[in-house]
Amino acid sequence: MEKTLTLSLVMLFLTLHLGLPEVLGRTEDPHADVNVKKRPPHASEAKSGRCSYTFIVPQQKLKGALCVSTAQETNRSEAASLRVELARQLEHLETLRAQLEREGSQAMEVRALRTESNSLNTRITQLYAQLLHEVIDKKDQVLEQKRVESLLLNATTQALQVSSNFRELEKKYGALTSMITSQNQFIARLEKQCQCRNTTLASPASATSNDVQRDQSVPPSQEDKLIGKATVPTITTASTPTDHPFISFPITKTPGPWRDCQHAMDSGETISGIYLLRPQGANRLLQAWCDQTSAQGGWTVIQRRQDGSVNFFRTWEQYKQGFGNLDGEYWLGLEHLYWLTKQTHYKLRVALEDWQGRQVYAEYDSFYIEPESDWYRLRLGEYQGNAGDSLSWHNNKAFTTLDRDKDGFSGNCAHFQKGGWWYHMCAHSNLNGMWYRGGHYRSRYQDGVYWAEFHGGSYSLKRVAMMIKPA
Ligand SMILES: [Ca+2]
């Protein structure tokens, strides 16, 4: 625009410079310099009476007023037309200036718009990049979501599979448990039949044999250790003679029945062996091994392990009635234990022996169990001894067997520890577990014959016995 203005000014100058002589009375010589001096007029001009002027126009910018001869009318009209032309040019100049200003502002506007456009372009590029990034992110998220969904699906399928397997195993376990129960019942029936046969076919030879369970192997030499010779093959219950299917003990020849082994001891029976007992208030007779030598004697043995010859993974009914061999491994029976300990204040002694022959014991100054209606709950007194106390944790706990879960654990502790016990969650001791030879054993569960305070839970003891006598 500035160029245009300059050009216009130049044009104006030229118009003025070149046009004036012509308009105002130009010299006849077209090549005459504008900066010429006044010449004498021509003869012809002189003749016609006309004035001839030569204007000295500075070569610089046009400054000051133009000298126009107004002497003549013609020149006046030329000057008027020149003024008109000048006004027109000025007007044009103004127009151009206005246009210049307008265009200048437009140029500014365009520049601002361009700048804005540039920044908008940058912003658009930025937004596009961001959008692209988000699209990629979203795609990644979709892929990740699909992957997680697939994993979830797999896990669900596996969970269903495991659940189904678990149900199947549960069914199998139930079937096995019922099979064990029916087999035990069958064994008990067989034992009963054998006892009946022995009674009817009693002979001197059979009278001297110890009538043990047929699934147990008892060395014949042990029979000689018995105090009396067995003449009555089975224990009897006064009111229910068929109430003892799981254990069969020979009766001794010693007089009785005694209230307990202490009673027998007090009556002069100082040799350890099998004695016939009848607890006060109980309407049943029972037999038990009396230990008349350990710790001043008078101990009624309620449980014994020594060679692994008897299976202790048994049902509630079997733990209730007792099982095993009186001169070997056996469990006296919870019902018998209940009647015995109901008589008076008893104490409990647990005798333990490891595979190196080291013997220790744990005594509790009070011991009794609640009736079956309270699941033969254990009530225990203060501990003393050198074996360590691994039974007080079980105090006030109900008895649990493989078919009757009364423990505080979510599962059945008897299943894992392979025997009935006063389980808590689950045990610091279990003397009714699996009898492992050699001490330390490897098993998936802690299911040995153990007393945690003596050699820990993964050491199966060689000999253990639980015995009671009046405190
Ligand atoms: Ca349980």
CSV table of C-alpha atoms and ligand atoms in Angstrom, one decimal:
chain,number,residue,atom,x,y,z
A,1,MET,CA,0.0,0.0,0.0
A,2,GLU,CA,2.9,2.3,0.7
A,3,LYS,CA,4.2,1.6,-2.7
A,4,THR,CA,0.9,2.5,-4.2
A,5,LEU,CA,1.0,5.7,-2.3
A,6,THR,CA,4.5,6.6,-3.4
A,7,LEU,CA,3.6,5.7,-6.9
A,8,SER,CA,0.5,8.0,-6.8
A,9,LEU,CA,2.6,10.8,-5.4
A,10,VAL,CA,5.2,10.4,-8.2
A,11,MET,CA,2.4,10.4,-10.7
A,12,LEU,CA,1.0,13.5,-9.2
A,13,PHE,CA,4.3,15.1,-9.3
A,14,LEU,CA,4.9,14.1,-12.9
A,15,THR,CA,1.4,15.3,-13.8
A,16,LEU,CA,2.1,18.6,-12.2
A,17,HIS,CA,5.7,18.8,-13.5
A,18,LEU,CA,4.9,17.8,-17.0
A,19,GLY,CA,1.3,19.1,-17.3
A,20,LEU,CA,1.8,22.6,-15.9
A,21,PRO,CA,3.9,24.0,-18.7
A,22,GLU,CA,1.4,22.7,-21.2
A,23,VAL,CA,-1.6,23.9,-19.3
A,24,LEU,CA,-0.1,27.2,-18.1
A,25,GLY,CA,1.6,28.1,-21.3
A,26,ARG,CA,4.4,25.8,-22.2
A,27,THR,CA,7.4,26.8,-24.2
A,28,GLU,CA,7.5,25.7,-27.7
A,29,ASP,CA,10.6,23.8,-27.2
A,30,PRO,CA,9.6,20.5,-25.9
A,31,HIS,CA,13.1,19.7,-24.9
A,32,ALA,CA,13.5,22.9,-23.0
A,33,ASP,CA,14.7,22.5,-19.4
A,34,VAL,CA,12.2,23.3,-16.8
A,35,ASN,CA,14.9,25.2,-15.1
A,36,VAL,CA,15.2,27.8,-17.8
A,37,LYS,CA,15.5,31.5,-17.5
A,38,LYS,CA,13.2,34.0,-18.9
A,39,ARG,CA,13.6,34.4,-22.6
A,40,PRO,CA,12.7,37.2,-24.8
A,41,PRO,CA,9.4,36.6,-26.4
A,42,HIS,CA,9.1,35.5,-30.0
A,43,ALA,CA,8.2,37.9,-32.6
A,44,SER,CA,4.9,36.1,-33.3
A,45,GLU,CA,4.0,36.1,-29.7
A,46,ALA,CA,4.8,39.6,-29.4
A,47,LYS,CA,2.7,40.2,-32.4
A,48,SER,CA,-0.3,38.4,-30.9
A,49,GLY,CA,0.2,40.2,-27.6
A,50,ARG,CA,0.5,37.1,-25.6
A,51,CYS,CA,2.8,36.8,-22.6
A,52,SER,CA,5.2,34.0,-22.4
A,53,TYR,CA,6.4,32.7,-19.0
A,54,THR,CA,8.8,30.2,-18.0
A,55,PHE,CA,8.3,28.7,-14.6
A,56,ILE,CA,11.2,27.7,-12.6
A,57,VAL,CA,10.1,24.7,-10.8
A,58,PRO,CA,12.5,23.3,-8.3
A,59,GLN,CA,13.6,19.8,-8.9
A,60,GLN,CA,12.9,19.0,-5.3
A,61,LYS,CA,9.5,18.1,-3.9
A,62,LEU,CA,6.8,20.4,-4.6
A,63,LYS,CA,6.6,23.0,-1.9
A,64,GLY,CA,4.7,26.2,-1.5
A,65,ALA,CA,2.2,27.6,-3.8
A,66,LEU,CA,2.4,27.4,-7.5
A,67,CYS,CA,2.6,30.6,-9.2
A,68,VAL,CA,0.0,30.9,-11.7
A,69,SER,CA,-0.5,33.8,-13.7
A,70,THR,CA,-3.9,35.0,-13.5
A,71,ALA,CA,-3.4,37.9,-15.7
A,72,GLN,CA,-5.1,36.3,-18.5
A,73,GLU,CA,-8.5,34.9,-18.7
A,74,THR,CA,-7.3,31.8,-20.5
A,75,ASN,CA,-4.7,31.2,-17.9
A,76,ARG,CA,-7.4,31.6,-15.3
A,77,SER,CA,-9.5,28.9,-16.8
A,78,GLU,CA,-6.5,26.7,-17.1
A,79,ALA,CA,-5.6,27.4,-13.5
A,80,ALA,CA,-9.2,26.6,-12.6
A,81,SER,CA,-9.1,23.4,-14.5
A,82,LEU,CA,-5.7,22.7,-12.9
A,83,ARG,CA,-7.3,23.3,-9.4
A,84,VAL,CA,-10.0,21.0,-10.4
A,85,GLU,CA,-7.5,18.4,-11.4
A,86,LEU,CA,-5.5,19.0,-8.2
A,87,ALA,CA,-8.6,18.7,-6.2
A,88,ARG,CA,-9.5,15.6,-8.1
A,89,GLN,CA,-6.0,14.2,-7.5
A,90,LEU,CA,-6.1,15.2,-3.8
A,91,GLU,CA,-9.5,13.5,-3.6
A,92,HIS,CA,-7.9,10.5,-5.3
A,93,LEU,CA,-5.1,10.8,-2.9
A,94,GLU,CA,-7.4,10.8,0.0
A,95,THR,CA,-9.3,7.9,-1.4
A,96,LEU,CA,-6.0,6.1,-1.8
A,97,ARG,CA,-5.0,7.0,1.7
A,98,ALA,CA,-8.3,5.8,3.0
A,99,GLN,CA,-7.9,2.7,1.0
A,100,LEU,CA,-4.4,2.3,2.2
A,101,GLU,CA,-5.6,2.6,5.8
A,102,ARG,CA,-8.4,0.2,5.1
A,103,GLU,CA,-6.1,-2.2,3.4
A,104,GLY,CA,-3.6,-1.7,6.2
A,105,SER,CA,-6.1,-2.7,8.8
A,106,GLN,CA,-7.2,-5.5,6.6
A,107,ALA,CA,-3.6,-6.6,6.3
A,108,MET,CA,-3.3,-6.4,10.1
A,109,GLU,CA,-6.4,-8.4,10.3
A,110,VAL,CA,-5.1,-10.9,7.8
A,111,ARG,CA,-1.9,-11.2,9.7
A,112,ALA,CA,-3.8,-11.7,12.9
A,113,LEU,CA,-6.0,-14.3,11.2
A,114,ARG,CA,-2.9,-16.0,9.8
A,115,THR,CA,-1.3,-16.1,13.3
A,116,GLU,CA,-4.6,-17.4,14.7
A,117,SER,CA,-4.8,-19.9,11.9
A,118,ASN,CA,-1.3,-21.1,12.6
A,119,SER,CA,-2.0,-21.5,16.3
A,120,LEU,CA,-5.3,-23.2,15.4
A,121,ASN,CA,-3.4,-25.6,13.1
A,122,THR,CA,-0.9,-26.3,15.9
A,123,ARG,CA,-3.8,-26.9,18.3
A,124,ILE,CA,-5.5,-29.2,15.7
A,125,THR,CA,-2.3,-31.1,15.2
A,126,GLN,CA,-2.0,-31.5,18.9
A,127,LEU,CA,-5.6,-32.6,19.3
A,128,TYR,CA,-5.2,-35.0,16.4
A,129,ALA,CA,-2.2,-36.5,18.1
A,130,GLN,CA,-4.1,-36.7,21.4
A,131,LEU,CA,-7.0,-38.3,19.6
A,132,LEU,CA,-4.7,-40.8,17.9
A,133,HIS,CA,-3.1,-41.6,21.2
A,134,GLU,CA,-6.5,-42.1,22.9
A,135,VAL,CA,-7.6,-44.3,20.0
A,136,ILE,CA,-4.5,-46.4,20.4
A,137,ASP,CA,-5.1,-46.5,24.2
A,138,LYS,CA,-8.6,-47.5,23.8
A,139,LYS,CA,-7.6,-50.3,21.4
A,140,ASP,CA,-5.1,-51.4,24.0
A,141,GLN,CA,-7.7,-51.2,26.7
A,142,VAL,CA,-10.1,-53.3,24.6
A,143,LEU,CA,-7.4,-55.8,24.0
A,144,GLU,CA,-6.5,-55.9,27.8
A,145,GLN,CA,-10.2,-56.2,28.6
A,146,LYS,CA,-10.5,-59.1,26.2
A,147,ARG,CA,-7.5,-60.7,27.8
A,148,VAL,CA,-8.9,-60.3,31.3
A,149,GLU,CA,-12.2,-61.6,30.2
A,150,SER,CA,-10.6,-64.6,28.7
A,151,LEU,CA,-8.6,-65.2,31.9
A,152,LEU,CA,-11.7,-64.9,34.0
A,153,LEU,CA,-13.5,-67.3,31.8
A,154,ASN,CA,-10.7,-69.8,32.1
A,155,ALA,CA,-10.6,-69.4,35.9
A,156,THR,CA,-14.4,-69.8,36.1
A,157,THR,CA,-14.1,-73.0,34.0
A,158,GLN,CA,-11.4,-74.3,36.2
A,159,ALA,CA,-13.3,-73.4,39.4
A,160,LEU,CA,-16.3,-75.3,38.0
A,161,GLN,CA,-14.1,-78.2,37.2
A,162,VAL,CA,-12.5,-78.2,40.6
A,163,SER,CA,-15.9,-77.9,42.2
A,164,SER,CA,-17.2,-80.8,40.2
A,165,ASN,CA,-14.1,-82.9,41.1
A,166,PHE,CA,-14.6,-82.0,44.7
A,167,ARG,CA,-18.2,-83.1,44.7
A,168,GLU,CA,-17.1,-86.4,43.1
A,169,LEU,CA,-14.4,-86.9,45.7
A,170,GLU,CA,-16.9,-86.1,48.4
A,171,LYS,CA,-19.2,-88.7,47.0
A,172,LYS,CA,-16.4,-91.2,46.9
A,173,TYR,CA,-15.3,-90.3,50.4
A,174,GLY,CA,-18.9,-90.8,51.6
A,175,ALA,CA,-19.0,-94.2,49.9
A,176,LEU,CA,-15.7,-95.2,51.5
A,177,THR,CA,-16.8,-94.1,54.9
A,178,SER,CA,-20.0,-96.0,54.7
A,179,MET,CA,-17.9,-99.0,53.4
A,180,ILE,CA,-15.6,-98.7,56.4
A,181,THR,CA,-18.5,-98.6,58.8
A,182,SER,CA,-20.2,-101.6,57.2
A,183,GLN,CA,-16.9,-103.5,57.2
A,184,ASN,CA,-16.4,-102.7,60.9
A,185,GLN,CA,-19.9,-103.9,61.6
A,186,PHE,CA,-19.3,-107.0,59.7
A,187,ILE,CA,-16.1,-107.7,61.6
A,188,ALA,CA,-18.0,-107.1,64.9
A,189,ARG,CA,-20.6,-109.6,63.8
A,190,LEU,CA,-17.9,-112.1,63.0
A,191,GLU,CA,-16.3,-111.5,66.3
A,192,LYS,CA,-19.5,-112.1,68.1
A,193,GLN,CA,-20.1,-115.4,66.2
A,194,CYS,CA,-16.6,-116.5,67.2
A,195,GLN,CA,-17.2,-115.6,70.8
A,196,CYS,CA,-20.4,-117.7,70.8
A,197,ARG,CA,-18.5,-120.6,69.2
A,198,ASN,CA,-15.8,-120.3,71.8
A,199,THR,CA,-18.3,-120.3,74.6
A,200,THR,CA,-20.1,-123.4,73.3
A,201,LEU,CA,-16.9,-125.2,72.4
A,202,ALA,CA,-14.9,-124.3,75.5
A,203,SER,CA,-12.0,-126.6,76.1
A,204,PRO,CA,-8.9,-126.5,78.3
A,205,ALA,CA,-6.9,-125.2,75.3
A,206,SER,CA,-9.3,-122.5,74.4
A,207,ALA,CA,-9.8,-121.5,78.0
A,208,THR,CA,-6.2,-120.4,78.1
A,209,SER,CA,-6.3,-118.3,75.0
A,210,ASN,CA,-6.8,-114.6,75.0
A,211,ASP,CA,-9.8,-113.8,72.9
A,212,VAL,CA,-8.7,-110.8,70.9
A,213,GLN,CA,-10.1,-109.3,67.8
A,214,ARG,CA,-9.3,-111.5,64.8
A,215,ASP,CA,-8.0,-108.7,62.7
A,216,GLN,CA,-5.2,-108.1,65.2
A,217,SER,CA,-2.2,-110.4,65.7
A,218,VAL,CA,-1.3,-110.9,69.2
A,219,PRO,CA,1.9,-112.8,70.1
A,220,PRO,CA,1.0,-116.0,72.1
A,221,SER,CA,3.7,-115.1,74.6
A,222,GLN,CA,1.6,-112.2,75.8
A,223,GLU,CA,-1.1,-114.5,76.9
A,224,ASP,CA,1.1,-115.9,79.6
A,225,LYS,CA,1.5,-112.5,81.0
A,226,LEU,CA,-2.1,-112.4,82.0
A,227,ILE,CA,-2.9,-112.7,85.6
A,228,GLY,CA,-5.8,-115.0,85.3
A,229,LYS,CA,-6.7,-117.4,82.6
A,230,ALA,CA,-9.6,-116.3,80.6
A,231,THR,CA,-12.7,-118.3,81.2
A,232,VAL,CA,-15.4,-115.8,80.3
A,233,PRO,CA,-14.8,-114.7,76.7
A,234,THR,CA,-16.6,-111.4,76.6
A,235,ILE,CA,-17.5,-108.5,78.7
A,236,THR,CA,-21.2,-108.3,79.5
A,237,THR,CA,-23.5,-105.4,80.0
A,238,ALA,CA,-26.2,-106.1,82.6
A,239,SER,CA,-29.0,-104.4,80.8
A,240,THR,CA,-27.9,-104.7,77.2
A,241,PRO,CA,-26.0,-107.9,76.6
A,242,THR,CA,-25.5,-107.2,72.9
A,243,ASP,CA,-24.1,-103.8,73.5
A,244,HIS,CA,-20.5,-104.5,73.0
A,245,PRO,CA,-19.7,-105.4,69.4
A,246,PHE,CA,-16.2,-103.9,69.0
A,247,ILE,CA,-14.1,-105.2,71.8
A,248,SER,CA,-13.8,-108.6,73.4
A,249,PHE,CA,-11.7,-109.1,76.5
A,250,PRO,CA,-11.0,-112.2,78.5
A,251,ILE,CA,-12.1,-112.1,82.1
A,252,THR,CA,-9.6,-112.8,84.8
A,253,LYS,CA,-9.9,-115.3,87.6
A,254,THR,CA,-9.2,-112.7,90.1
A,255,PRO,CA,-12.2,-111.8,92.3
A,256,GLY,CA,-14.1,-108.8,91.4
A,257,PRO,CA,-15.5,-106.9,89.9
A,258,TRP,CA,-13.6,-103.9,91.2
A,259,ARG,CA,-14.6,-100.3,91.1
A,260,ASP,CA,-11.2,-99.6,89.4
A,261,CYS,CA,-7.6,-100.8,89.4
A,262,GLN,CA,-6.8,-98.8,92.5
A,263,HIS,CA,-9.6,-100.7,94.3
A,264,ALA,CA,-8.1,-104.0,93.1
A,265,MET,CA,-4.7,-102.8,94.3
A,266,ASP,CA,-6.0,-101.8,97.6
A,267,SER,CA,-7.5,-105.3,97.8
A,268,GLY,CA,-4.1,-106.9,97.4
A,269,GLU,CA,-4.1,-107.4,93.6
A,270,THR,CA,-0.6,-106.1,93.0
A,271,ILE,CA,0.2,-107.7,89.7
A,272,SER,CA,-0.4,-105.9,86.5
A,273,GLY,CA,-3.0,-107.5,84.2
A,274,ILE,CA,-6.6,-107.7,83.1
A,275,TYR,CA,-9.2,-107.1,85.8
A,276,LEU,CA,-12.9,-107.1,85.8
A,277,LEU,CA,-14.3,-103.8,86.8
A,278,ARG,CA,-17.7,-102.4,87.5
A,279,PRO,CA,-17.9,-98.7,88.1
A,280,GLN,CA,-20.3,-97.5,90.8
A,281,GLY,CA,-23.6,-96.5,89.5
A,282,ALA,CA,-22.9,-98.2,86.2
A,283,ASN,CA,-25.0,-101.1,85.1
A,284,ARG,CA,-22.2,-102.6,83.1
A,285,LEU,CA,-19.2,-104.7,83.6
A,286,LEU,CA,-16.0,-104.1,81.8
A,287,GLN,CA,-12.4,-105.3,81.7
A,288,ALA,CA,-9.3,-103.2,81.7
A,289,TRP,CA,-5.6,-103.6,82.0
A,290,CYS,CA,-4.4,-102.6,85.5
A,291,ASP,CA,-0.9,-101.3,85.8
A,292,GLN,CA,0.0,-102.0,89.4
A,293,THR,CA,3.7,-101.2,89.1
A,294,SER,CA,4.1,-97.8,87.4
A,295,ALA,CA,4.1,-94.8,89.7
A,296,GLN,CA,2.8,-96.7,92.8
A,297,GLY,CA,0.3,-98.8,90.8
A,298,GLY,CA,-3.4,-98.7,90.8
A,299,TRP,CA,-3.7,-97.3,87.3
A,300,THR,CA,-6.6,-98.2,85.1
A,301,VAL,CA,-5.2,-98.1,81.5
A,302,ILE,CA,-7.7,-96.5,79.2
A,303,GLN,CA,-5.6,-96.4,76.0
A,304,ARG,CA,-2.4,-98.0,74.8
A,305,ARG,CA,-0.2,-98.0,71.7
A,306,GLN,CA,2.9,-100.1,71.3
A,307,ASP,CA,3.1,-101.9,67.9
A,308,GLY,CA,0.6,-100.5,65.5
A,309,SER,CA,-1.4,-103.8,65.6
A,310,VAL,CA,-4.8,-102.1,65.9
A,311,ASN,CA,-6.5,-99.7,63.6
A,312,PHE,CA,-7.6,-96.5,65.5
A,313,PHE,CA,-9.3,-94.9,62.5
A,314,ARG,CA,-12.7,-95.8,63.8
A,315,THR,CA,-16.3,-94.6,64.1
A,316,TRP,CA,-18.1,-92.9,67.0
A,317,GLU,CA,-19.8,-96.0,68.1
A,318,GLN,CA,-16.5,-97.9,68.2
A,319,TYR,CA,-14.8,-95.1,70.2
A,320,LYS,CA,-17.8,-95.2,72.5
A,321,GLN,CA,-17.7,-98.9,73.2
A,322,GLY,CA,-14.0,-99.5,73.0
A,323,PHE,CA,-11.9,-101.7,70.7
A,324,GLY,CA,-8.5,-103.5,70.5
A,325,ASN,CA,-6.7,-106.0,72.7
A,326,LEU,CA,-6.6,-105.6,76.4
A,327,ASP,CA,-3.1,-107.0,76.5
A,328,GLY,CA,-2.0,-105.0,73.5
A,329,GLU,CA,-3.2,-101.9,71.8
A,330,TYR,CA,-6.7,-100.8,72.8
A,331,TRP,CA,-9.1,-98.1,73.6
A,332,LEU,CA,-11.2,-98.7,76.7
A,333,GLY,CA,-14.3,-96.8,75.4
A,334,LEU,CA,-15.7,-93.4,76.1
A,335,GLU,CA,-18.8,-94.7,77.8
A,336,HIS,CA,-16.7,-96.8,80.2
A,337,LEU,CA,-14.5,-93.8,80.8
A,338,TYR,CA,-17.5,-91.7,81.6
A,339,TRP,CA,-18.8,-94.2,84.2
A,340,LEU,CA,-15.3,-94.7,85.7
A,341,THR,CA,-14.5,-91.0,86.1
A,342,LYS,CA,-18.0,-90.3,87.4
A,343,GLN,CA,-17.2,-92.3,90.5
A,344,THR,CA,-14.7,-90.0,92.2
A,345,HIS,CA,-12.0,-87.5,91.6
A,346,TYR,CA,-9.5,-89.0,89.1
A,347,LYS,CA,-6.1,-88.0,87.8
A,348,LEU,CA,-4.7,-88.8,84.4
A,349,ARG,CA,-1.2,-90.0,83.6
A,350,VAL,CA,0.1,-90.1,80.1
A,351,ALA,CA,3.2,-92.3,79.7
A,352,LEU,CA,5.3,-91.8,76.6
A,353,GLU,CA,8.4,-93.6,75.2
A,354,ASP,CA,10.4,-92.6,72.1
A,355,TRP,CA,12.3,-94.9,69.7
A,356,GLN,CA,15.5,-94.4,71.7
A,357,GLY,CA,13.8,-95.8,74.8
A,358,ARG,CA,13.5,-92.5,76.6
A,359,GLN,CA,10.4,-92.4,78.8
A,360,VAL,CA,8.6,-89.3,80.0
A,361,TYR,CA,5.2,-88.7,81.5
A,362,ALA,CA,2.5,-86.0,81.8
A,363,GLU,CA,0.1,-86.0,84.7
A,364,TYR,CA,-3.1,-84.0,85.2
A,365,ASP,CA,-4.4,-83.7,88.7
A,366,SER,CA,-8.0,-83.9,87.6
A,367,PHE,CA,-9.6,-85.8,84.8
A,368,TYR,CA,-13.2,-86.7,83.8
A,369,ILE,CA,-15.4,-86.6,80.7
A,370,GLU,CA,-18.9,-85.4,80.2
A,371,PRO,CA,-21.7,-87.8,79.0
A,372,GLU,CA,-22.4,-88.7,75.4
A,373,SER,CA,-25.1,-86.0,75.2
A,374,ASP,CA,-22.2,-83.5,75.6
A,375,TRP,CA,-20.0,-85.5,73.2
A,376,TYR,CA,-17.8,-86.8,76.0
A,377,ARG,CA,-16.2,-83.4,76.5
A,378,LEU,CA,-12.8,-83.4,78.2
A,379,ARG,CA,-12.3,-81.9,81.6
A,380,LEU,CA,-8.7,-81.6,82.6
A,381,GLY,CA,-6.9,-80.3,85.7
A,382,GLU,CA,-3.4,-79.0,86.2
A,383,TYR,CA,-0.4,-80.4,84.4
A,384,GLN,CA,2.8,-81.7,86.0
A,385,GLY,CA,5.5,-83.9,84.5
A,386,ASN,CA,8.5,-84.0,82.2
A,387,ALA,CA,6.9,-84.7,78.8
A,388,GLY,CA,5.5,-81.1,78.4
A,389,ASP,CA,1.9,-80.2,78.4
A,390,SER,CA,0.3,-81.0,75.0
A,391,LEU,CA,-3.2,-81.8,76.3
A,392,SER,CA,-4.4,-78.7,78.1
A,393,TRP,CA,-5.1,-77.0,74.7
A,394,HIS,CA,-7.7,-79.7,74.3
A,395,ASN,CA,-9.4,-79.1,77.6
A,396,ASN,CA,-13.2,-78.6,77.4
A,397,LYS,CA,-13.2,-79.9,73.8
A,398,ALA,CA,-15.7,-82.5,72.5
A,399,PHE,CA,-14.6,-85.8,71.1
A,400,THR,CA,-14.5,-86.1,67.3
A,401,THR,CA,-14.4,-89.2,65.2
A,402,LEU,CA,-14.4,-89.7,61.4
A,403,ASP,CA,-18.2,-89.8,61.3
A,404,ARG,CA,-18.9,-87.2,64.0
A,405,ASP,CA,-17.3,-83.8,63.6
A,406,LYS,CA,-17.4,-81.8,66.9
A,407,ASP,CA,-14.1,-80.0,66.5
A,408,GLY,CA,-13.5,-76.3,66.0
A,409,PHE,CA,-11.9,-76.7,62.6
A,410,SER,CA,-13.8,-76.1,59.4
A,411,GLY,CA,-13.2,-79.6,58.3
A,412,ASN,CA,-13.1,-82.8,60.3
A,413,CYS,CA,-9.8,-83.1,62.2
A,414,ALA,CA,-10.3,-86.9,62.6
A,415,HIS,CA,-10.1,-87.2,58.8
A,416,PHE,CA,-6.7,-85.6,58.7
A,417,GLN,CA,-5.3,-87.1,61.9
A,418,LYS,CA,-6.6,-90.6,61.3
A,419,GLY,CA,-8.2,-91.2,64.7
A,420,GLY,CA,-10.7,-90.0,67.3
A,421,TRP,CA,-9.6,-87.3,69.8
A,422,TRP,CA,-10.7,-84.3,71.7
A,423,TYR,CA,-9.7,-82.1,68.8
A,424,HIS,CA,-9.5,-78.4,69.0
A,425,MET,CA,-8.4,-76.9,65.6
A,426,CYS,CA,-6.9,-79.5,65.4
A,427,ALA,CA,-4.3,-80.9,67.9
A,428,HIS,CA,-1.2,-80.5,70.0
A,429,SER,CA,-1.4,-84.2,70.7
A,430,ASN,CA,-3.1,-87.2,69.2
A,431,LEU,CA,-2.3,-90.6,70.7
A,432,ASN,CA,-4.9,-92.3,68.5
A,433,GLY,CA,-3.2,-91.5,65.2
A,434,MET,CA,-1.3,-93.8,62.8
A,435,TRP,CA,1.4,-95.7,64.5
A,436,TYR,CA,4.6,-95.1,62.4
A,437,ARG,CA,7.7,-97.1,62.9
A,438,GLY,CA,10.9,-95.3,63.6
A,439,GLY,CA,9.9,-91.9,64.9
A,440,HIS,CA,10.0,-89.2,62.3
A,441,TYR,CA,7.5,-89.9,59.6
A,442,ARG,CA,6.5,-88.5,56.3
A,443,SER,CA,2.9,-87.9,55.7
A,444,ARG,CA,0.7,-85.3,54.0
A,445,TYR,CA,-1.0,-84.6,57.3
A,446,GLN,CA,0.2,-84.7,60.9
A,447,ASP,CA,-1.4,-88.1,61.6
A,448,GLY,CA,1.1,-89.9,63.7
A,449,VAL,CA,1.0,-90.9,67.3
A,450,TYR,CA,2.4,-87.7,68.7
A,451,TRP,CA,2.8,-85.4,71.7
A,452,ALA,CA,3.9,-82.1,70.3
A,453,GLU,CA,5.9,-81.0,73.4
A,454,PHE,CA,7.8,-84.3,73.2
A,455,HIS,CA,9.5,-84.6,69.8
A,456,GLY,CA,7.0,-82.4,67.9
A,457,GLY,CA,4.1,-83.3,65.7
A,458,SER,CA,6.0,-85.2,63.0
A,459,TYR,CA,7.4,-87.8,65.4
A,460,SER,CA,5.4,-90.9,66.0
A,461,LEU,CA,6.1,-92.3,69.4
A,462,LYS,CA,6.9,-95.9,70.0
A,463,ARG,CA,4.9,-96.6,73.2
A,464,VAL,CA,2.1,-94.5,74.8
A,465,ALA,CA,-0.4,-95.3,77.5
A,466,MET,CA,-3.1,-93.2,79.1
A,467,MET,CA,-4.2,-94.3,82.6
A,468,ILE,CA,-6.3,-93.0,85.4
A,469,LYS,CA,-6.5,-93.5,89.1
A,470,PRO,CA,-8.3,-91.7,92.0
A,471,ALA,CA,-6.4,-88.5,93.0
B,1,CA,CA,-15.0,-79.5,62.3
